C-alpha positions as a printed Julia matrix, in Angstrom:
140×3 Matrix{Float64}:
  12.02  -20.65  -14.36
  10.39  -20.28  -10.94
   8.04  -17.38  -10.35
   8.94  -14.76   -7.77
   7.27  -15.14   -4.44
   5.47  -12.23   -2.86
   6.78  -10.63    0.31
   4.22   -9.32    2.81
   5.33   -5.98    4.3
   3.7    -4.53    7.38
   4.6    -1.11    8.79
   5.59   -1.31   12.45
   3.35    1.59   13.46
   0.1    -0.1    12.44
  -2.17   -2.25   14.59
  -4.9    -4.11   12.73
  -6.85   -7.29   12.35
  -7.88   -6.73    8.75
  -8.08   -9.93    6.7
  -4.63  -10.15    5.12
  -5.73  -13.08    2.94
  -7.72  -10.58    0.83
  -4.56   -8.58    0.08
  -2.58  -11.7    -0.77
  -5.37  -13.16   -2.91
  -5.7    -9.9    -4.86
  -1.94   -9.76   -5.37
  -1.79  -13.36   -6.59
  -4.62  -12.82   -9.1
  -2.99   -9.92  -10.98
   0.69  -10.31   -9.96
   1.59   -6.6   -10.09
   4.92   -5.59   -8.61
   3.12   -4.17   -5.55
  -0.39   -4.4    -4.09
  -1.3    -1.92   -1.34
  -3.93   -2.57    1.33
  -6.22    0.47    1.38
  -9.07    1.76    3.53
 -11.95    3.84    2.17
 -11.96    6.2     5.14
  -9.54    7.67    7.61
  -7.65   10.8     8.47
  -5.16   10.69    5.59
  -6.84    9.88    2.27
  -3.86   10.36   -0.04
  -3.76    7.34   -2.34
  -5.37    7.89   -5.73
  -6.7     4.73   -7.43
  -8.41    4.26  -10.8
 -11.32    2.0   -11.82
  -8.93   -0.82  -12.75
  -7.45   -0.87   -9.23
  -4.17    0.76  -10.32
  -2.53    3.31   -8.05
  -2.25    6.63   -9.91
  -0.64    8.76   -7.23
   0.53    8.77   -3.62
   0.46   11.91   -1.45
  -0.52   13.94   -4.54
   3.14   13.93   -5.62
   2.23   13.51   -9.29
  -1.01   15.5    -9.22
  -4.11   14.2   -10.92
  -3.26   13.81  -14.58
  -5.72   13.59  -17.43
  -4.07   10.36  -18.63
  -4.78    8.46  -15.43
  -6.83   10.64  -13.07
  -8.05    8.0   -10.65
 -11.6     7.8    -9.4
 -11.16    7.28   -5.66
  -8.96    8.53   -2.85
  -8.1     6.07   -0.08
  -5.98    5.64    3.02
  -2.83    3.51    2.75
  -3.05    0.96    5.56
   0.73    0.47    5.77
   0.49   -3.13    4.58
   1.47   -4.31    1.12
   2.57   -7.31   -0.91
   5.58   -6.97   -3.19
   7.24   -9.17   -5.75
  10.92   -9.8    -5.05
  11.68   -8.23   -8.44
  10.85   -4.8    -6.97
  13.86   -5.06   -4.69
  16.18   -4.25   -7.58
  14.4    -0.88   -7.8
  15.84    0.16   -4.41
  19.4     1.32   -3.9
  21.33   -1.02   -1.59
  22.22    0.59    1.72
  20.07    3.66    1.12
  17.4     4.38    3.72
  14.32    5.62    1.92
  10.57    5.78    2.37
   8.73    3.44    0.06
   6.47    6.26   -1.13
   8.97    8.05   -3.44
  10.13    4.67   -4.75
   6.55    3.64   -5.5
   5.86    6.98   -7.2
   8.92    6.49   -9.42
   7.59    3.04  -10.32
   4.12    4.47  -11.14
   5.76    6.91  -13.56
   8.09    4.3   -15.07
   5.49    1.55  -15.42
   1.85    2.61  -14.9
  -0.27   -0.22  -13.53
   2.64   -1.9   -11.76
   1.3    -0.81   -8.37
  -2.26   -1.79   -7.53
  -4.49   -1.48   -4.5
  -7.36   -3.26   -2.83
  -9.77   -1.61   -0.42
 -10.19   -3.69    2.73
 -12.54   -2.03    5.21
 -13.15   -5.11    7.34
 -11.53   -5.26   10.76
 -10.04   -2.67   13.06
  -7.16   -0.47   11.88
  -5.09    1.94   13.97
  -2.08    4.11   13.18
   0.08    4.1    16.32
   2.92    6.12   14.81
   3.02    8.64   17.65
   3.17    8.27   21.41
  -0.19   10.04   21.73
  -1.86    7.67   19.25
  -0.34    4.67   21.03
  -1.43    5.88   24.47
  -4.96    6.66   23.22
  -5.35    3.18   21.75
  -3.83    1.58   24.85
  -6.35    3.39   27.05
  -9.21    2.34   24.78
  -8.19   -1.32   24.94
  -7.68   -1.36   28.71
């Protein structure tokens, strides 16, 4: 039986030159269902990760539990590798943020979503017109 291949997902409102090979290498080593690219600093530190590199919570939806409290809070870079098997976890035709789906997976199967902190390179969230215009002016 052939192994699933990973799919690299990249949010459209992110501009970066971070080394994607680090994300893919980390994903290939452990083969979780999802591996998130994280940053150690930024304006929205809302991903909770434990010492083993497992995501414990996103956006504090679950709260910090005693069973798996996490040791670090990071920024989700909007880039992630997923196994094709995770696709069955989504409802066909339903438009949904990945965050609630990932939180459901964390509850159902702890350790199935992992993260790697990648602070190398530039990273910009251009999800608003103001953010886009500010970056555009900086690069001009």
